[in-house]
XYZ file of C-alpha atoms in Angstrom:
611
model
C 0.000 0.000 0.000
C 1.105 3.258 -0.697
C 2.553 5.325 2.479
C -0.330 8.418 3.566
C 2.342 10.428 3.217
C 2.954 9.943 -0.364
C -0.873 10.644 -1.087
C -0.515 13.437 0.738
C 2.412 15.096 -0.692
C 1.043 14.190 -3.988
C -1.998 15.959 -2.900
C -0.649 18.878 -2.072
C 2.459 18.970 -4.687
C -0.781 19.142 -7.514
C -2.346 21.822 -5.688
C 0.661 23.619 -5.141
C 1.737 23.039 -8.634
C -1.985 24.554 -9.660
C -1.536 28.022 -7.857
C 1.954 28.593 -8.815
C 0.673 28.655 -12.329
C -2.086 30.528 -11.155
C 0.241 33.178 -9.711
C 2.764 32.546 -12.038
C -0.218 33.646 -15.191
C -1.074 36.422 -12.363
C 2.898 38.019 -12.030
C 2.995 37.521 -15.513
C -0.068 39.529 -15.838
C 0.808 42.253 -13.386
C 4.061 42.249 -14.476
C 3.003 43.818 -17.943
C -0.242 45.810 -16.562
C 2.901 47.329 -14.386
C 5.028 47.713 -17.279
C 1.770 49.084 -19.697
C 0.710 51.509 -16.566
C 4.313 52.712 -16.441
C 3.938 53.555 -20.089
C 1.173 55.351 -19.281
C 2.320 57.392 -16.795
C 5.450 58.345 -19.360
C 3.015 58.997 -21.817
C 0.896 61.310 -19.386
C 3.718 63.057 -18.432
C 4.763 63.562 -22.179
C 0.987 64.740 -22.631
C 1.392 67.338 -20.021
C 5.209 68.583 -20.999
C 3.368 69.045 -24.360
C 0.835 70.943 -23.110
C 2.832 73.060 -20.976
C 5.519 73.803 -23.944
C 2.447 74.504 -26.139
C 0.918 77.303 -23.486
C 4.557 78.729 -23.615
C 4.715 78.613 -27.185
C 1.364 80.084 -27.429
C 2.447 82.739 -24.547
C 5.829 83.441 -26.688
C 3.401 84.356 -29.885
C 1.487 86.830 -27.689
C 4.390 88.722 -26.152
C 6.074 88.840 -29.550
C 2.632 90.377 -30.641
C 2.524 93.017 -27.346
C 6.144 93.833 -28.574
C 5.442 94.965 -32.379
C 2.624 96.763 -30.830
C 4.225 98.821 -28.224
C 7.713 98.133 -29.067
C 8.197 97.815 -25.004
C 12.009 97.006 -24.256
C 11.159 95.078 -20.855
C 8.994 92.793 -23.198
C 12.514 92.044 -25.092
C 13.968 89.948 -22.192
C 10.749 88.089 -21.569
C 10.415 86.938 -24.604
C 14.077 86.130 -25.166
C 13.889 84.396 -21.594
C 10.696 82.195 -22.529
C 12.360 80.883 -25.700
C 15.527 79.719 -23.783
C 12.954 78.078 -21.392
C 10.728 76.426 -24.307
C 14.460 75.428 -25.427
C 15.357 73.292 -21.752
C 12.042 72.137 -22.192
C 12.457 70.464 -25.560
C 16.072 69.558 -24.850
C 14.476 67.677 -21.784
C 12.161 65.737 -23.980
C 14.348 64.875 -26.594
C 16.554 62.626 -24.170
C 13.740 61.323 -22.077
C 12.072 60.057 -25.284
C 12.415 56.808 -26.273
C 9.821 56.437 -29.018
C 11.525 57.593 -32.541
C 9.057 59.410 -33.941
C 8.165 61.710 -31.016
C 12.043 62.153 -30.009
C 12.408 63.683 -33.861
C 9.784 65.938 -33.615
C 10.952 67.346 -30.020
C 13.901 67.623 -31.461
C 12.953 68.936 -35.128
C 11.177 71.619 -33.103
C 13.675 72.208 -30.923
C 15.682 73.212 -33.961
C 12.742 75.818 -34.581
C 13.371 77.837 -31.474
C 16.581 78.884 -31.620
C 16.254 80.326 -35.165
C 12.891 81.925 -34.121
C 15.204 83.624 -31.816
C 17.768 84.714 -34.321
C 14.659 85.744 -36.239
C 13.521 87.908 -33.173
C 16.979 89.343 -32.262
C 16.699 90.931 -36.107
C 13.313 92.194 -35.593
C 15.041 94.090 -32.660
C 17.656 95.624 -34.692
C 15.224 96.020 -37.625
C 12.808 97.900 -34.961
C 15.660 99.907 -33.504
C 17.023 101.468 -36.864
C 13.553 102.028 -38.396
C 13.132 103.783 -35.105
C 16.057 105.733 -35.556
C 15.267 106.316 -39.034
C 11.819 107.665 -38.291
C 11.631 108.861 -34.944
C 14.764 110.474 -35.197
C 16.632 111.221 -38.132
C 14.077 111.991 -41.005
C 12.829 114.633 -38.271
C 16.099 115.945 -37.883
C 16.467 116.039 -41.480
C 13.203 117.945 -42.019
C 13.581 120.780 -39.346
C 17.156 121.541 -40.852
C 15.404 121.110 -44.601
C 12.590 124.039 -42.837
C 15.445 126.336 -41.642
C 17.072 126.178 -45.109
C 14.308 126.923 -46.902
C 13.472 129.579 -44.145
C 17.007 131.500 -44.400
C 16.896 131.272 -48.516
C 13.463 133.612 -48.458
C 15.286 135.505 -46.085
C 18.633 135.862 -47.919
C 17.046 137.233 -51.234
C 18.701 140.792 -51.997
C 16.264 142.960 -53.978
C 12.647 142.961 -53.253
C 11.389 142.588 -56.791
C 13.373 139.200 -56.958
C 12.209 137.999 -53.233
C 8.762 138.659 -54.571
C 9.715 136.601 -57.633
C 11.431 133.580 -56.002
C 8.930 133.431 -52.740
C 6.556 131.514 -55.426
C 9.142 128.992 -56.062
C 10.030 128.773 -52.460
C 6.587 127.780 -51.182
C 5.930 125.944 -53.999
C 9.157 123.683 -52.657
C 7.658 124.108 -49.197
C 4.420 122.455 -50.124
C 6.084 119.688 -52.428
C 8.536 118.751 -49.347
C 5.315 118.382 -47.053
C 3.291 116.590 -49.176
C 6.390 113.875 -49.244
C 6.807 114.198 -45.591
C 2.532 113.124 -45.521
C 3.436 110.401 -47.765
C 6.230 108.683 -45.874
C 4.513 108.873 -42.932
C 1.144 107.459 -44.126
C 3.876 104.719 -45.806
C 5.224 104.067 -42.164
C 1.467 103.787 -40.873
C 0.442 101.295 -43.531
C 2.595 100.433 -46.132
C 1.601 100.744 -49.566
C 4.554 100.997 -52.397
C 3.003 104.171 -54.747
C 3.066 106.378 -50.985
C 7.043 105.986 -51.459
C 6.811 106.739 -55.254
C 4.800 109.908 -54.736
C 6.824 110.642 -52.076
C 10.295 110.555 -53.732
C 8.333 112.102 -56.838
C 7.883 115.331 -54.520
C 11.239 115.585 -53.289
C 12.227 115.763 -56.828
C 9.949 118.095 -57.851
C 10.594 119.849 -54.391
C 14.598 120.189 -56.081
C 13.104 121.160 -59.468
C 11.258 123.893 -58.022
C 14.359 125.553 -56.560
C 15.910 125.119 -60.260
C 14.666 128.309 -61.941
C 14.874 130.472 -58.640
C 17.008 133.935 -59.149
C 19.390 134.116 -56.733
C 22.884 135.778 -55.984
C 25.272 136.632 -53.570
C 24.995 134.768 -50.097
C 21.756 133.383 -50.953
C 23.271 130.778 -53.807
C 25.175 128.605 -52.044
C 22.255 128.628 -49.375
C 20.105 127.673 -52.015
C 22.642 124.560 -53.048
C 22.799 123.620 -49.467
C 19.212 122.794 -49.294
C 19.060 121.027 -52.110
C 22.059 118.879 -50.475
C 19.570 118.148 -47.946
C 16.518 117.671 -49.955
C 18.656 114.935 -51.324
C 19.872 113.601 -48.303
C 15.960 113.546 -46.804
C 15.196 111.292 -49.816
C 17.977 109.012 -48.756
C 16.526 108.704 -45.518
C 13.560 108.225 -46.506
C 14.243 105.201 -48.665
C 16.678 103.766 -45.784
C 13.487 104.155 -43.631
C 11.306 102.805 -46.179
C 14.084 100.006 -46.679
C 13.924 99.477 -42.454
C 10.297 99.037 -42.665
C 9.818 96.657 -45.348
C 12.463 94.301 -43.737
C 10.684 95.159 -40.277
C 7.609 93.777 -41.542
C 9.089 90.835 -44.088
C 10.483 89.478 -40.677
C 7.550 89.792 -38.331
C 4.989 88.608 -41.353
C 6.871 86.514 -42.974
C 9.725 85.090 -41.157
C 8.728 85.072 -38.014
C 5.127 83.728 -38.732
C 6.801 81.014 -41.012
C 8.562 80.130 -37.775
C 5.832 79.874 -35.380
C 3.770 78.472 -37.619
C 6.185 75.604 -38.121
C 6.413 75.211 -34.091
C 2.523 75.208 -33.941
C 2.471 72.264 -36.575
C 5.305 70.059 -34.625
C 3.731 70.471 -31.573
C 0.076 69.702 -32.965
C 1.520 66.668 -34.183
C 3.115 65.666 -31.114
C -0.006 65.901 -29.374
C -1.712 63.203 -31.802
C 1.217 60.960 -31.940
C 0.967 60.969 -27.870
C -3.189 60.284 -28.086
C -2.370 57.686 -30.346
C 0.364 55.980 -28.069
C -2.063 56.369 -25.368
C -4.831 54.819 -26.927
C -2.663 51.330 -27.781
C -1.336 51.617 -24.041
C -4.721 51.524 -23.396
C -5.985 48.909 -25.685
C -3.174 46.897 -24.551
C -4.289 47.128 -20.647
C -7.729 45.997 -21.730
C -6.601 43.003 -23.903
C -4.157 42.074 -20.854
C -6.884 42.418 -18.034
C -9.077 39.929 -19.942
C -6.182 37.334 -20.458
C -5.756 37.462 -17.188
C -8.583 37.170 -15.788
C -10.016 34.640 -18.262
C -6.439 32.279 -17.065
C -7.087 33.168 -13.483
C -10.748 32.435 -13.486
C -9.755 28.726 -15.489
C -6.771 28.019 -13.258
C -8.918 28.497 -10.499
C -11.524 26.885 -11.410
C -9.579 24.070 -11.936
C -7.597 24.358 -8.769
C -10.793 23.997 -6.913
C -12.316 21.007 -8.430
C -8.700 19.122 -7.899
C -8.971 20.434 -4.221
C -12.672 19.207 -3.461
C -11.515 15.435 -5.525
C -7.878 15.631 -3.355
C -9.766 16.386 -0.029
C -12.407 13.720 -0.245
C -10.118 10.863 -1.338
C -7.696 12.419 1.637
C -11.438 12.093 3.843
C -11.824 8.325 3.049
C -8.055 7.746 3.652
C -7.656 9.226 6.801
C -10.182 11.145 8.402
C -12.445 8.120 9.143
C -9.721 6.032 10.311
C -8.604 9.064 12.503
C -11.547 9.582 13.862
C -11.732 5.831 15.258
C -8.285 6.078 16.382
C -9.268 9.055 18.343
C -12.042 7.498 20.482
C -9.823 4.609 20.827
C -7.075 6.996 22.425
C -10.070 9.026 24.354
C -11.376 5.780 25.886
C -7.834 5.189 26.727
C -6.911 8.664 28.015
C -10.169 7.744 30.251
C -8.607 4.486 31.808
C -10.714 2.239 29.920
C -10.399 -1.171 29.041
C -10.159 -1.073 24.846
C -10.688 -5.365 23.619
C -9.814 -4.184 19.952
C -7.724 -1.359 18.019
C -9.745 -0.095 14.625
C -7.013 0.091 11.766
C -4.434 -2.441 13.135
C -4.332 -3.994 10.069
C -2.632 -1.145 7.841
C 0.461 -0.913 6.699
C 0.606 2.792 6.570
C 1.028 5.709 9.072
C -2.479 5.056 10.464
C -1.734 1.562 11.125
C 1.479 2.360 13.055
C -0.690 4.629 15.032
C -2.816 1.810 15.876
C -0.093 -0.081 17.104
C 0.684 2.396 19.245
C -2.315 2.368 20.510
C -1.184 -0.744 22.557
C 1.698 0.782 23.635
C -0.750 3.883 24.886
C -2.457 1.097 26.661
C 0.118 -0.340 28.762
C 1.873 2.911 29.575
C -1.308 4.211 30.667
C -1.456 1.228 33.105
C 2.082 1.964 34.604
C 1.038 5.401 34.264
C -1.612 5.434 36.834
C 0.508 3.543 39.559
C 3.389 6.233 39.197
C 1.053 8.773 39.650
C -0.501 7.016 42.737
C 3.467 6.703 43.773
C 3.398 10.615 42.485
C 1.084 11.074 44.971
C 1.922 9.692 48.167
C 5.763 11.417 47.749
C 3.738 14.833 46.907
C 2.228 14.547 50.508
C 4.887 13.319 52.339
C 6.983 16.515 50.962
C 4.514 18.541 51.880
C 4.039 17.151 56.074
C 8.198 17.794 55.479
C 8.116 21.326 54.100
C 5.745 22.142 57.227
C 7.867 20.298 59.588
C 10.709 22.410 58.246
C 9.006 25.318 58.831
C 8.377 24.522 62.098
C 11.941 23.679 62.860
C 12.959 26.649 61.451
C 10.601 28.568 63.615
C 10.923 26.764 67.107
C 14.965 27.204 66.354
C 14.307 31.394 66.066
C 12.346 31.178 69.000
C 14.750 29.700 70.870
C 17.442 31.765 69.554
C 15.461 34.799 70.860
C 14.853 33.003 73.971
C 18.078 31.923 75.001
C 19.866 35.216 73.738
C 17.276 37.498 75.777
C 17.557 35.172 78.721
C 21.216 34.818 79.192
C 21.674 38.520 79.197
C 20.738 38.804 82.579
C 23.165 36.498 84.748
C 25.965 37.849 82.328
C 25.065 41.486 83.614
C 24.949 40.096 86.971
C 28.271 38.288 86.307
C 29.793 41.750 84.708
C 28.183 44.097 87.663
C 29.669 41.564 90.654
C 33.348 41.692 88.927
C 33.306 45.492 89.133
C 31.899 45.487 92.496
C 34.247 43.312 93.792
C 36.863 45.076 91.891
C 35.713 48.772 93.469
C 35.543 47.313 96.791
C 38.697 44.734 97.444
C 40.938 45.831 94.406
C 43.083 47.430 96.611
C 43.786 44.570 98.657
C 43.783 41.615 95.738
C 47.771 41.108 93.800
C 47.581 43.057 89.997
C 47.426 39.438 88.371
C 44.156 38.726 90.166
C 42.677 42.023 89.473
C 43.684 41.494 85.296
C 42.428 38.667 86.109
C 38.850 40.250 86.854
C 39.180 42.513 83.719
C 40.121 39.757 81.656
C 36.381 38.388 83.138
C 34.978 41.611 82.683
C 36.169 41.259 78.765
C 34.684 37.855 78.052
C 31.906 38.754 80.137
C 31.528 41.635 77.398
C 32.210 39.849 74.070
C 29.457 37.183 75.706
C 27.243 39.950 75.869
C 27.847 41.673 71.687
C 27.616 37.457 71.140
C 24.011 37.131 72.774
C 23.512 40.413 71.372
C 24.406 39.839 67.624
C 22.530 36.239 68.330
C 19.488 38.526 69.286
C 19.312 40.390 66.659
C 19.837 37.762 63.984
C 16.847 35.517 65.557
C 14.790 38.810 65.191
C 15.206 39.354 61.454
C 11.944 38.665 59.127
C 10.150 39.104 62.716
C 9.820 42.826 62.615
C 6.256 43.845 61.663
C 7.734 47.786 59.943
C 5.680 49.617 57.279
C 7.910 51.240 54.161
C 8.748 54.143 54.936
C 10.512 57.423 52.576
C 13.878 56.896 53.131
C 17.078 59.437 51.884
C 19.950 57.508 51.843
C 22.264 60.276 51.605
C 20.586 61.280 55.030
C 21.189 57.335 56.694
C 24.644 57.453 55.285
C 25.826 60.441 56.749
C 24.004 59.546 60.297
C 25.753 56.088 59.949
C 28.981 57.247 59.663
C 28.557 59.379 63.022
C 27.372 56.537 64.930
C 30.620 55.145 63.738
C 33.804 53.972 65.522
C 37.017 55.738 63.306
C 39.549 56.036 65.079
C 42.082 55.611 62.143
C 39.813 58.424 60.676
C 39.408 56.337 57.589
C 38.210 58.254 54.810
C 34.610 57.637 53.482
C 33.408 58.958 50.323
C 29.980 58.917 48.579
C 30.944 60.544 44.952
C 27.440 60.830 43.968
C 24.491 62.041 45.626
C 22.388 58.610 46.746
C 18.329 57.848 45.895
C 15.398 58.686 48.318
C 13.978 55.031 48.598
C 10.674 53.471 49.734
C 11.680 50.741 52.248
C 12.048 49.815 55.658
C 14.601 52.020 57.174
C 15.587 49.716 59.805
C 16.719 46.954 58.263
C 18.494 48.501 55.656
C 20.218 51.193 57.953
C 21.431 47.739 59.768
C 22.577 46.834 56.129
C 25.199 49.939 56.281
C 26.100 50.303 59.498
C 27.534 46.646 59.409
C 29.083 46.945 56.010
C 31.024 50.476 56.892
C 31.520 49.452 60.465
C 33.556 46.037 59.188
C 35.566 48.254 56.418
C 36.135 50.681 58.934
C 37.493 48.374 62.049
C 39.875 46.007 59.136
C 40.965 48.946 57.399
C 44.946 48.323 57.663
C 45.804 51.480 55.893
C 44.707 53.719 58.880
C 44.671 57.138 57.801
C 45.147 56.416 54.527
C 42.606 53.974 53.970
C 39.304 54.699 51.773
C 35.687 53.543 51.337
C 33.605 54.584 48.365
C 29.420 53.907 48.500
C 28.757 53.593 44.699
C 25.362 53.307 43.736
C 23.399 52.374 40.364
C 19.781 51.605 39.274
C 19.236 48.229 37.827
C 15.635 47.182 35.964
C 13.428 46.822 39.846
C 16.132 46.979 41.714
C 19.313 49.560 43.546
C 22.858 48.338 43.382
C 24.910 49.348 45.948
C 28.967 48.908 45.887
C 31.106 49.416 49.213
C 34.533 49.349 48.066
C 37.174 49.952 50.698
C 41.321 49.405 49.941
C 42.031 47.138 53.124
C 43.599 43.913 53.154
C 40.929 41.883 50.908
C 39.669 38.087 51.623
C 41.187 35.387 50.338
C 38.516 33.443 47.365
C 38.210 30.706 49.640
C 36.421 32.428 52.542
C 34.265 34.100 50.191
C 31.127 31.938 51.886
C 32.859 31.635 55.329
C 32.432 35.029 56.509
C 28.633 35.281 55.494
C 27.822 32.717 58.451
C 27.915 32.683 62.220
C 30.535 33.326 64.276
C 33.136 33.088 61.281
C 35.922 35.659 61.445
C 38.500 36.144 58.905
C 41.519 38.196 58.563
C 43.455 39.824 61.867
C 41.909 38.151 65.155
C 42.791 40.964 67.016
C 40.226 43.693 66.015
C 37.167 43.394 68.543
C 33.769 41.746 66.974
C 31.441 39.204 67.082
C 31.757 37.213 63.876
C 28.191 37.750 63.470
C 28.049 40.951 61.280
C 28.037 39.815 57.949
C 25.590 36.533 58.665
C 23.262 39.365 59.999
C 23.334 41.677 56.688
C 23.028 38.647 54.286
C 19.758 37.483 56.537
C 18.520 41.251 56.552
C 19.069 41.550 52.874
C 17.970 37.835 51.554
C 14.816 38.768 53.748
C 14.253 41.435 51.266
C 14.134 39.576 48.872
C 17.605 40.741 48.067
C 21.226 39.691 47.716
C 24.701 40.449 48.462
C 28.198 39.070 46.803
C 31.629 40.440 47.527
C 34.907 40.813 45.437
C 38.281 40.848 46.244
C 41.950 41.031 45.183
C 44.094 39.469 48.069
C 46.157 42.486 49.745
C 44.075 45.268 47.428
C 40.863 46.000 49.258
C 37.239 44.056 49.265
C 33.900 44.876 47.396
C 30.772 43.949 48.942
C 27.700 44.288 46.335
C 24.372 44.702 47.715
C 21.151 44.323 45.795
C 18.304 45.848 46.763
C 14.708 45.238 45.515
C 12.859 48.754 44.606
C 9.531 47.463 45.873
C 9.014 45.512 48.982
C 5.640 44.567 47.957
């Protein structure tokens, strides 16, 4: 028989094999709707670069219009300025094309520009000489032609004659204005018999001087103005000249230009509506495909999934199911005759052999747990007998302690009686005898002491209180013995806890009174309090530079009665065993750290909360 396994993975391999086509045919897809939409955008943003340069374009005809108009010299550098700009724009386009066809006419049009510029820059000088020419010179020309004509009537010798020759004068007068009217109806609107007529005047203007009877001064007056008769009809042609190129460039030229521009961009606005329309065309035809192929490959998918599934159903969900009320009944302690599916040679039938297995563990099951039982209460009648050990031992700590105090007093008080009333008469070595009494008698007291107050820790019944450590520091270190005047040294200010002041005052006084009284520097020994905040709990470092301990009394002097180091300096032994009880209490903890010879570091940890 074929393993479940294998039908399994065969199951799922088809169905996996299905919807990686199905996504494949959908990446595929997206994968050119991505690439068609990104042509779109391009396209869109070609459409509005087009429409921009063709509101510039159509912004450059207008201000070249305003400036043949009104001739205005700040329009000059707008309009030059806009046709550089139209000119980036198109250069711009021309290498972010990538289509031929519009990429020749951006840059067949950008060709247009800069000549339509040349084109302009002429119009300018064009403008500016037939300016010159006819706001300025032909005037000129025509005042001085006035004076001349003024000073011959004027210069005539003998009445008779001025009578005579004042005929031909005005007659030369009115010819000369009729060609000034002329020229400037040419310059108004030109028409080519205006500068006929008008050089037709000017001639006979010179013609009517011709038979005029003149001598003396008044001759070469009379040649002079017809010097400058002459030289008005030369500027008057040279404006006449101006003008006609003026207006071949503006009409002709320059139209011919922007008319050229108009057509390019017109067509690269269809070619871009027509690229548009096949991107779109070719989004449509791809969103069908795709969803035709995804709506078949599902399709398919699904109808392999529902066949998969119920052959799956008849190969293992029935036996399953009768393999899980055989494990239920099991689970339940029952007694099963029979395991469904035994005869398999699959998975399923390896489960039901294991059935049996179930069957017989669950049998040796039940009688560890009975076993699991009976240890479970006999650890617990332990645990409370502990407990009570523990308990009956503090009491009796307290007891004995608190009891003993009082012969030792007695003890201590008959010495010195004895001492104050016969010392006189007893030999020195019985009286240091008596003080050496009187000393035991004392340690025996700091021992009961000590005793006492370790058999009261975790009894004390104290509320958390505000507590400033900098505050309990410095009061600690008055209440304590320095004789040495060791140095002690907090080098940055300390926390304002919420605790129990007792106990952890206890805590320092110990831990400064031990560095204090071992100290072997004298007055050159230290102790720095370091502090630091940890997660929910305050570090605390006393670091002193006395004569260290030695790793192998690192537990030793944490219990009672254990002294390490010099002998000689007075104490208990009971110090430290009372600040790791006070501390562990708390929930806390304290390790210390030492180089032989270079000072000790006791590390206290202190919970934040208490609760």
């Amino acid at each position: 028989m074929k393993s479940l396994r294998s039908n399994i993975y065969t199951g799922f391999a088809i169905i996996v094999a299905l919807l990686i086509g199905v996504g494949l045919i959908g990446y595929l897809g997206s994968k050119q709707l991505s690439d068609s939409s990104a042509a779109m955008r391009k396209v869109s943003s070609t459409d509005a670069a087009i429409a921009k340069i063709n509101r510039d374009v159509t912004e450059l005809q207008l201000r070249v219009a305003r400036y043949m108009a009104t001739g205005h010299r700040s329009l000059q550098s707008d309009i030059i300025a806009l046709n550089d700009h139209l000119i980036d724009q198109i250069n711009q386009q021309v290498e972010a094309q990538v289509a031929p066809e519009m990429q020749d006419l951006f840059l067949r049009m950008s060709v247009r520009l800069p000549a339509y510029r040349s084109h302009f820059n002429s119009v300018i000088e064009e403008r500016r000489l037939r300016a010159d020419l006819v706001q300025q010179q032909l005037p000129n020309q025509s005042q001085v032609v006035h004076e001349r004509l003024n000073k011959l009537q004027q210069s005539l010798p003998v009445k008779a004659l001025r009578q005579a020759n004042e005929a031909a004068i005005l007659l030369c007068k009115s010819r000369f204005l009729e060609a000034e009217r002329l020229l400037l109806r040419y310059y108004i609107a030109a028409s080519v018999p205006l500068v006929t007529d008008a050089s037709k005047q000017i001639e006979l203007a010179i013609e009517s001087l011709t038979p005029l009877k003149s001598e003396g001064e008044a001759e070469p007056i009379r040649q002079q103005l017809i010097r400058e008769l002459k030289k008005y009809k030369r500027l008057g042609i040279r404006a006449v000249q101006a003008t006609r190129s003026y207006l071949y460039l503006v009409n002709v030229v320059m139209a011919g230009e922007a008319s050229e521009v108009t057509y390019f961009s017109t067509r690269l606005r269809s070619v871009s509506e027509s690229q548009r329309n096949q991107i779109a065309d070719k989004i449509a035809v791809t969103t069908t495909n795709i969803r035709r192929a995804t709506g078949i490959g599902i399709c398919i998918a699904v109808a392999l999934g529902v066949l998969i599934a119920s052959r799956l159903g008849t190969l293992i969900l029935r036996p399953v199911t009768a393999l899980k009320e055989t494990f239920r009944q099991l689970a339940a302690g029952r007694t099963v005759l029979t395991i469904p599916e035994s005869e398999r040679k699959d998975e399923i039938g390896e489960m039901a052999l294991a059935a049996e297995v179930f069957r017989q563990r669950n049998v040796e099951q039940r009688a560890l747990l009975e076993k699991a039982e009976s240890l479970a209460i006999e650890l617990a009648s332990k645990a409370t007998e502990l407990e009570s050990s523990n308990a009956e031992l503090d009491s009796f700590a307290y007891v004995a302690s608190h009891d003993l105090k009082s012969p030792l007093r007695g003890i201590r008080q008959l010495a010195a009686w004895i001492q104050e009333d016969a010392g006189h008469l007893l030999p020195e070595e019985s009286m240091q005898h008596f003080q050496a009494m009187q000393s035991r008698v004392q340690r025996m007291e700091t021992l009961l002491e000590d005793l006492l107050n370790f058999s009261r820790i975790g009894r004390q019944d104290t509320q958390p209180e505000q507590v400033d450590l900098n505050e309990l520091v410095n009061d600690v270190i008055e209440l304590t013995d320095n004789p040495n005047q060791v140095a002690i040294g907090v080098p940055e200010p300390l926390p304002v806890l919420q605790t129990i002041r007792v106990s952890l005052e206890q805590v320092f006084m110990n831990l400064i009174g031990n560095a204090v009284k071992h100290n072997d520097k004298h007055e050159n020994g230290r102790i720095d309090i370091l502090f630091e905040q940890q997660d929910e709990s305050y570090v605390f470092h006393f670091r002193d530079n006395g004569p260290g301990i030695e790793p192998q009394h690192y537990e030793r002097v944490f219990q009672m009665y254990q002294r390490v180091g010099n002998t000689d300096v007075d104490g208990s032994g009971m110090g430290l065993a009372i600040v790791k009880k006070q501390i562990e209490s708390h929930r806390g903890s304290i390790h210390l750290d030492s180089n032989n010879g270079d000072g000790v570091t006791f590390t206290v940890v202190w919970p934040e909360s208490l609760v």
